[in-house]
Coordinates of C-alpha atoms in Angstrom, one line a residue:
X1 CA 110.1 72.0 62.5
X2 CA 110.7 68.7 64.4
X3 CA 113.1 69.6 67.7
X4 CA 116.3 67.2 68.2
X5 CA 116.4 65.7 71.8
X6 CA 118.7 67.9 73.9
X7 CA 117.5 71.1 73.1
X8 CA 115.6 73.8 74.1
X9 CA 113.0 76.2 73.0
X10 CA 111.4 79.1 74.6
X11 CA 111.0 77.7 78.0
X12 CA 110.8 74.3 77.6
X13 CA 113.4 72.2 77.6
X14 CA 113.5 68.8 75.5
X15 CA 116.3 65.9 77.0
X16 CA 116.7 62.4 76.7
X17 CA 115.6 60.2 79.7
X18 CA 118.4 59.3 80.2
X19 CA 119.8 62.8 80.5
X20 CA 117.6 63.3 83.5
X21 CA 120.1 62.6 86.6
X22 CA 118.0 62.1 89.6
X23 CA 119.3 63.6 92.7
X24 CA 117.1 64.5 95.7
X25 CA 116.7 68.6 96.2
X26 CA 118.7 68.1 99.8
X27 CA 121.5 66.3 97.5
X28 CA 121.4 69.5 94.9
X29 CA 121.2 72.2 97.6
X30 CA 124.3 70.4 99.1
X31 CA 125.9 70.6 95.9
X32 CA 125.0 74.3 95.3
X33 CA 126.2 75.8 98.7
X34 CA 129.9 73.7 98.4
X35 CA 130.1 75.5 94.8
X36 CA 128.6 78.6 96.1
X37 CA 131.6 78.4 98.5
X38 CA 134.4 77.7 95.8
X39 CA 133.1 81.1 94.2
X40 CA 133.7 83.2 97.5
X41 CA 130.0 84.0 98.2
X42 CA 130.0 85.7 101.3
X43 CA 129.0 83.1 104.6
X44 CA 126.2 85.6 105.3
X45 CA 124.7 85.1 101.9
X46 CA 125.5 81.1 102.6
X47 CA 123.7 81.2 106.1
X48 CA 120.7 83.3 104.3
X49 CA 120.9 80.6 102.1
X50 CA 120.7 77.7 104.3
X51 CA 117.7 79.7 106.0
X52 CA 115.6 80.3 103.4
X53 CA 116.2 77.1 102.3
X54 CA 115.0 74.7 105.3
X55 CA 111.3 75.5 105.0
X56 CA 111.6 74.5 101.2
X57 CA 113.3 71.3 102.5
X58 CA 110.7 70.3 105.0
X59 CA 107.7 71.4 102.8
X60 CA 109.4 68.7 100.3
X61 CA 110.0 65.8 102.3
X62 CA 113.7 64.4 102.5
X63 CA 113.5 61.8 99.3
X64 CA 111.8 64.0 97.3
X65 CA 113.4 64.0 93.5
X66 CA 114.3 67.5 91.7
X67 CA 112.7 65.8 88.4
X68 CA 109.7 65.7 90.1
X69 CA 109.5 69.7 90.9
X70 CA 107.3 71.9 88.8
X71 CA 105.8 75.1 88.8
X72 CA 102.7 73.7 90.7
X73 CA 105.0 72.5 93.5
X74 CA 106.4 76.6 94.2
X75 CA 102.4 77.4 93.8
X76 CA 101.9 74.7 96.5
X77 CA 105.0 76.2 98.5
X78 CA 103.4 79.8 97.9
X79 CA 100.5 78.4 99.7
X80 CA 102.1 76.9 102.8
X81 CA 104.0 80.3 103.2
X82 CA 101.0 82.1 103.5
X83 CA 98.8 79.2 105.5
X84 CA 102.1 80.1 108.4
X85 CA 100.9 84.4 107.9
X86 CA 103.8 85.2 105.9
X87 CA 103.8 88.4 104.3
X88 CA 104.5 88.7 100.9
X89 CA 107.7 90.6 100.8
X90 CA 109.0 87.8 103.2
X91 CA 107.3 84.9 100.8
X92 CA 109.0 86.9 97.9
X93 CA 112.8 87.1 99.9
X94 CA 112.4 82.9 100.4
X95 CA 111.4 82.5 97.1
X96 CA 114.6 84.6 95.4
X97 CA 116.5 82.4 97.7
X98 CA 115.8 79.1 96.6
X99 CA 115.5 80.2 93.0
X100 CA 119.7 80.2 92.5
X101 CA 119.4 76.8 93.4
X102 CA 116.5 75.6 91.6
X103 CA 118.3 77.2 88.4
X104 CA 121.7 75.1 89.4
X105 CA 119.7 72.0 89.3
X106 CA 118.1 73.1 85.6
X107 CA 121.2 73.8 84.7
X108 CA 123.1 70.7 85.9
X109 CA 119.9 68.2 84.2
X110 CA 118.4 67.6 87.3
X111 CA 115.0 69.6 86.6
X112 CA 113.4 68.0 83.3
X113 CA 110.8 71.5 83.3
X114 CA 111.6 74.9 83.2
X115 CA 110.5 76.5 86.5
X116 CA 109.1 80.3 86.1
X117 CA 109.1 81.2 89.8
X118 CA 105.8 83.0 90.4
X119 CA 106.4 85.5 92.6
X120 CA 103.3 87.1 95.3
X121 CA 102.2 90.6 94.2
X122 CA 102.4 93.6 96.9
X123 CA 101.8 96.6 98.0
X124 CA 105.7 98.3 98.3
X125 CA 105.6 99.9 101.6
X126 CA 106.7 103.4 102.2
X127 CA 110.2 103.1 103.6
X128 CA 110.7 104.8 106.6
X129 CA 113.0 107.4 107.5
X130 CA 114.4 109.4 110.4
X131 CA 113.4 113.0 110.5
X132 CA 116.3 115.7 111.1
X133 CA 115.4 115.9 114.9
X134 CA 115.1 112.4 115.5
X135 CA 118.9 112.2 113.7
X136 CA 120.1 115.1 115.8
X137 CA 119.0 113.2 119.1
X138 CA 120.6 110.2 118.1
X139 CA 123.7 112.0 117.1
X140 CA 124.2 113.5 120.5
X141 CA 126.7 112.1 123.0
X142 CA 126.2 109.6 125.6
X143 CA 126.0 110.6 129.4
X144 CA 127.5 107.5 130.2
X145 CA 131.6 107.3 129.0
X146 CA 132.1 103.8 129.1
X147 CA 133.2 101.7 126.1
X148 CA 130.1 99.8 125.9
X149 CA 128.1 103.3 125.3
X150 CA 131.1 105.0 123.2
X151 CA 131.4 102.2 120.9
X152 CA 127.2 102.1 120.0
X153 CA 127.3 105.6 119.5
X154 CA 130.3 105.9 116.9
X155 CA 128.5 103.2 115.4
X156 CA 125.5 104.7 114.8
X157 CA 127.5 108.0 113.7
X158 CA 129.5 105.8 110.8
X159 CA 125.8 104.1 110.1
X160 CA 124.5 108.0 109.7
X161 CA 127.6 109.0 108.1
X162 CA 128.2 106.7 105.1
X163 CA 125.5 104.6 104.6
X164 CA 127.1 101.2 105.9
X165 CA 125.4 97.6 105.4
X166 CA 125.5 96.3 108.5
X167 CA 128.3 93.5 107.8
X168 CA 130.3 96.0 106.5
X169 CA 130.4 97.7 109.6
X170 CA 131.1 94.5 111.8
X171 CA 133.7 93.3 109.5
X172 CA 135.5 97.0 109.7
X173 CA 139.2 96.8 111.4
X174 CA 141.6 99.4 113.0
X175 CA 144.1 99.5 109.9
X176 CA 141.0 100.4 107.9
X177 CA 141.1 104.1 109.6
X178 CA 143.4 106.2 108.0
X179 CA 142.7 109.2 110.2
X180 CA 145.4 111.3 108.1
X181 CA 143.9 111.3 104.7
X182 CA 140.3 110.7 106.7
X183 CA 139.3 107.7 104.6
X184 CA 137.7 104.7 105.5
X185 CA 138.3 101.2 103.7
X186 CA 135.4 98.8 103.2
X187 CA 137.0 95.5 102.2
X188 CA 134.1 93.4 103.0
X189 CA 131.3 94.5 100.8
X190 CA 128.5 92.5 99.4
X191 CA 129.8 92.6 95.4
X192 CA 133.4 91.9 96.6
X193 CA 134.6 95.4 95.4
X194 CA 136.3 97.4 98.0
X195 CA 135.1 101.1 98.4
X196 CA 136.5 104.4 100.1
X197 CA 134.8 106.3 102.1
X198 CA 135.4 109.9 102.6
X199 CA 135.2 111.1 106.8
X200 CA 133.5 114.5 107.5
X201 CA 134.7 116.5 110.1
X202 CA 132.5 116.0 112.4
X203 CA 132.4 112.3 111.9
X204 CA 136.4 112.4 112.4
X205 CA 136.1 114.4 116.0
X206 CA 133.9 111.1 116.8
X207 CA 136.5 108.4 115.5
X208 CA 139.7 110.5 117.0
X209 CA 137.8 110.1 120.4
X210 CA 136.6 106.1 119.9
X211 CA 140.0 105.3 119.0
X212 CA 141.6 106.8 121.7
X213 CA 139.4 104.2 123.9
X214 CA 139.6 101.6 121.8
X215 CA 143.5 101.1 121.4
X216 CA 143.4 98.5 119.0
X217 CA 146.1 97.2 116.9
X218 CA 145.9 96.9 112.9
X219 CA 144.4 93.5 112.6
X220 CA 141.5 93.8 115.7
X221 CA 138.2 94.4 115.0
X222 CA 136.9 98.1 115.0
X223 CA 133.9 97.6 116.7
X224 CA 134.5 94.2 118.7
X225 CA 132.9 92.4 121.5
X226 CA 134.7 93.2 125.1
X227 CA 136.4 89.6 124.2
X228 CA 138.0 91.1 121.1
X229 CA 135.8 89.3 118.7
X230 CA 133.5 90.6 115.9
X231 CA 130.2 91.7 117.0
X232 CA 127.4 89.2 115.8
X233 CA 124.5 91.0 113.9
X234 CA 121.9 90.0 116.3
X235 CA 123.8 92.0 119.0
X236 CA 124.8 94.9 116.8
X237 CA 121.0 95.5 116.2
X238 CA 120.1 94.8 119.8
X239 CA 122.8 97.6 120.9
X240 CA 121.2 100.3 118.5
X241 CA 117.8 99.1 118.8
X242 CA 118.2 99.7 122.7
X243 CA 120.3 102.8 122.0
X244 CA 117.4 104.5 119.7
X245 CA 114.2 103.6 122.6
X246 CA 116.4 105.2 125.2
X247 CA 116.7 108.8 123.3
X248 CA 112.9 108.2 122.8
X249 CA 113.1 107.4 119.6
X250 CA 111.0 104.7 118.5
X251 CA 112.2 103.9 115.0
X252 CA 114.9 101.5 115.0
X253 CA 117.1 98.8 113.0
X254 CA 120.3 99.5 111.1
X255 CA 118.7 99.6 107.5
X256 CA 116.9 102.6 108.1
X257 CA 120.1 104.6 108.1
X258 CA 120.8 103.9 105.0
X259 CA 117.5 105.0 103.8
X260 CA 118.1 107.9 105.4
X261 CA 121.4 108.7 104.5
X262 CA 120.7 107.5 100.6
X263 CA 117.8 110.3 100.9
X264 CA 119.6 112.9 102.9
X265 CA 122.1 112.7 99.8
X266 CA 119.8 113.2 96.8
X267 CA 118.0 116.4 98.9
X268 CA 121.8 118.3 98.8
X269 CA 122.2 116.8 95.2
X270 CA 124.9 114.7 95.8
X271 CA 126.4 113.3 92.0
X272 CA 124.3 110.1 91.7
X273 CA 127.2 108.3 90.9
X274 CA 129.2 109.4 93.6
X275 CA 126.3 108.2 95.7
X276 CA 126.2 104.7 93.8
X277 CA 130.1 104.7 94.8
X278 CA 129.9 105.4 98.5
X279 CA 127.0 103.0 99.1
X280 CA 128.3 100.2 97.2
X281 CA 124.9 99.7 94.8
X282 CA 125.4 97.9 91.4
X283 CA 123.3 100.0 89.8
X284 CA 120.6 102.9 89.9
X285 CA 117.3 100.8 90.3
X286 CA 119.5 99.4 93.6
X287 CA 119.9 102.8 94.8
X288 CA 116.9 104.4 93.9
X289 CA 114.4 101.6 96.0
X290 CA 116.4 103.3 99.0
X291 CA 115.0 106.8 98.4
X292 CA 112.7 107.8 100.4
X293 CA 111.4 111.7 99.2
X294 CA 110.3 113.4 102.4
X295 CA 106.6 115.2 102.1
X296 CA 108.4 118.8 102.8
X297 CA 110.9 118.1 99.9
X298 CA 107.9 117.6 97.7
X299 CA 106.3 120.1 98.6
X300 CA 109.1 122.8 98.1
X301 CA 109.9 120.9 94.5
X302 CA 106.2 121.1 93.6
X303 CA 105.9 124.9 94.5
X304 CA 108.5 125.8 92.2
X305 CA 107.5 123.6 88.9
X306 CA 103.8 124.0 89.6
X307 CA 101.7 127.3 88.0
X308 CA 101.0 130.6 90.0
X309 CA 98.5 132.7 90.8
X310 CA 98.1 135.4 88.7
X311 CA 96.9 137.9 91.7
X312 CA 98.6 141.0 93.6
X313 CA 98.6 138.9 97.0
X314 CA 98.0 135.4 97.8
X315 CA 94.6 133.9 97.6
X316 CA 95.6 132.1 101.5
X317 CA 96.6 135.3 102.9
X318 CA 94.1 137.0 105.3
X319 CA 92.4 140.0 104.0
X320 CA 90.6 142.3 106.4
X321 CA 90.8 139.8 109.1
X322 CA 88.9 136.9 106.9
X323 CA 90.6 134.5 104.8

């Protein structure tokens, strides 16, 4: 069967020249963050945008034309990654980060080929966790009792707590306490939904205490700088990466509370759905790359689906003082 001009099969797409508008990728990207910004897209998904993005930019050249972008040109950009010793999970985060644009400029006519990113294959990593003493250390109170200290360490309990993305945290104000019901309001999440979450006891003995320092009024920030402004990520992950190495603890980073958290809450069998709820995930395979099954758990689990001996006393036991 004979295609028409201006329409596609499979993957490849069949236009008119003069359907091909030429625009630079610098001129498409522009485009693409000003419509990104029209939608409501977060500005830390724009400014991961704009990161990702520059090393795509410079490996291009400034005039270079989207018509002349193909799937050799992302193997080409694959390769310049890894000559700079990239790893591959970081290759693979640039990569998904330039592909919503190189799909806008498909989309809008100004890529003639359809581009299949190919993404690097790797090993997935075991995520890491922090053990139940390392949590209780953390969890302690400060010696020192000045705001500074107080205001890390309630962080880090909400971060144990609920599970919080770090922006979610930074964006959190004082009217989004409500102490009586003990819920806490996320407005700022990363799908735009807002979400409740419940306060534990002992999470509410920590907040009562913050707040009574902190003073704020509705509006302020709940965590802010001593200016009153929001804390910038880079310093909220400074403050509990400092925080962590002074209780000896040499794990650190914000994300690896909600790893733990996420798999604290599957060992007491928390309702997966009231889990996908509280941590804000869009779906299950979201939530279930941040489990992270401890070896005991498995252990225990294994013990109790796995067969038995069939003898009067255990085969590890020590008989007669020889095992």
């Amino acid at each position: 069967m004979k295609l028409k001009k201006g329409i596609s099969k499979g993957k490849q797409l069949f236009k008119n020249e003069n359907q091909i508008i030429k625009k630079t990728y610098q001129e498409a990207f522009k485009e693409y963050i000003a419509m990104s910004k029209v939608r409501g897209l977060s500005q830390d998904t724009i400014k991961t945008y704009y990161y990702h993005n520059k090393y795509f930019c410079k490996f291009l050249g400034k005039n270079k034309n989207c018509g002349g972008l193909d799937v050799k040109t992302i193997e080409s950009y694959v390769l310049f990654l890894q000559e700079k010793g990239m790893k591959g999970t970081t290759i693979n985060s640039y990569l998904q980060n330039i592909s919503p644009v190189l799909k806008y400029c498909m989309k809008k006519g100004y890529i003639f080929e359809y581009l299949n990113i190919p993404y690097v294959k790797v090993q997935q990593e075991h995520k890491e966790i922090f053990t139940e003493d390392e949590l209780n250390t953390l969890l302690q109170p400060p010696k020192s009792k000045d705001f500074v200290s107080i205001r890390v360490y309630t962080c880090v309990w909400l971060l144990a707590s609920m599970g919080l993305r770090a922006s979610e945290l930074r964006h959190l104000k004082v009217n989004n306490v409500n102490m009586i019901d003990r819920i806490i309001t996320c407005n700022y999440t990363k799908n735009k939904k807002a979400r409740y979450l419940p306060i534990s006891s002992s999470l509410y003995e920590v907040l009562d205490n913050y707040l009574n320092l902190r003073k704020g009024d509705g509006e302020d920030y709940l965590f802010p700088t001593v200016y009153g402004d929001m804390l910038s990520r880079t310093f909220l992950q400074k403050g509990i990466v400092e925080y962590s190495h002074k209780r000896g603890i040499k794990k650190s980073g914000i994300h690896i509370y909600r790893h733990t958290f996420i798999t604290r809450s599957v060992e007491k069998n928390v309702s997966p759905l009231i889990l996908k709820n509280i941590t804000g995930h869009a779906t299950f395979k979201q939530l279930n790359n941040y489990y992270n099954s401890r070896m005991s758990s498995m252990v225990e689990v294994i013990d109790n689906i796995a067969p038995k001996l069939k003898r009067k006393e255990n085969y590890f036991k020590k008989r007669g003082g020889r095992i």
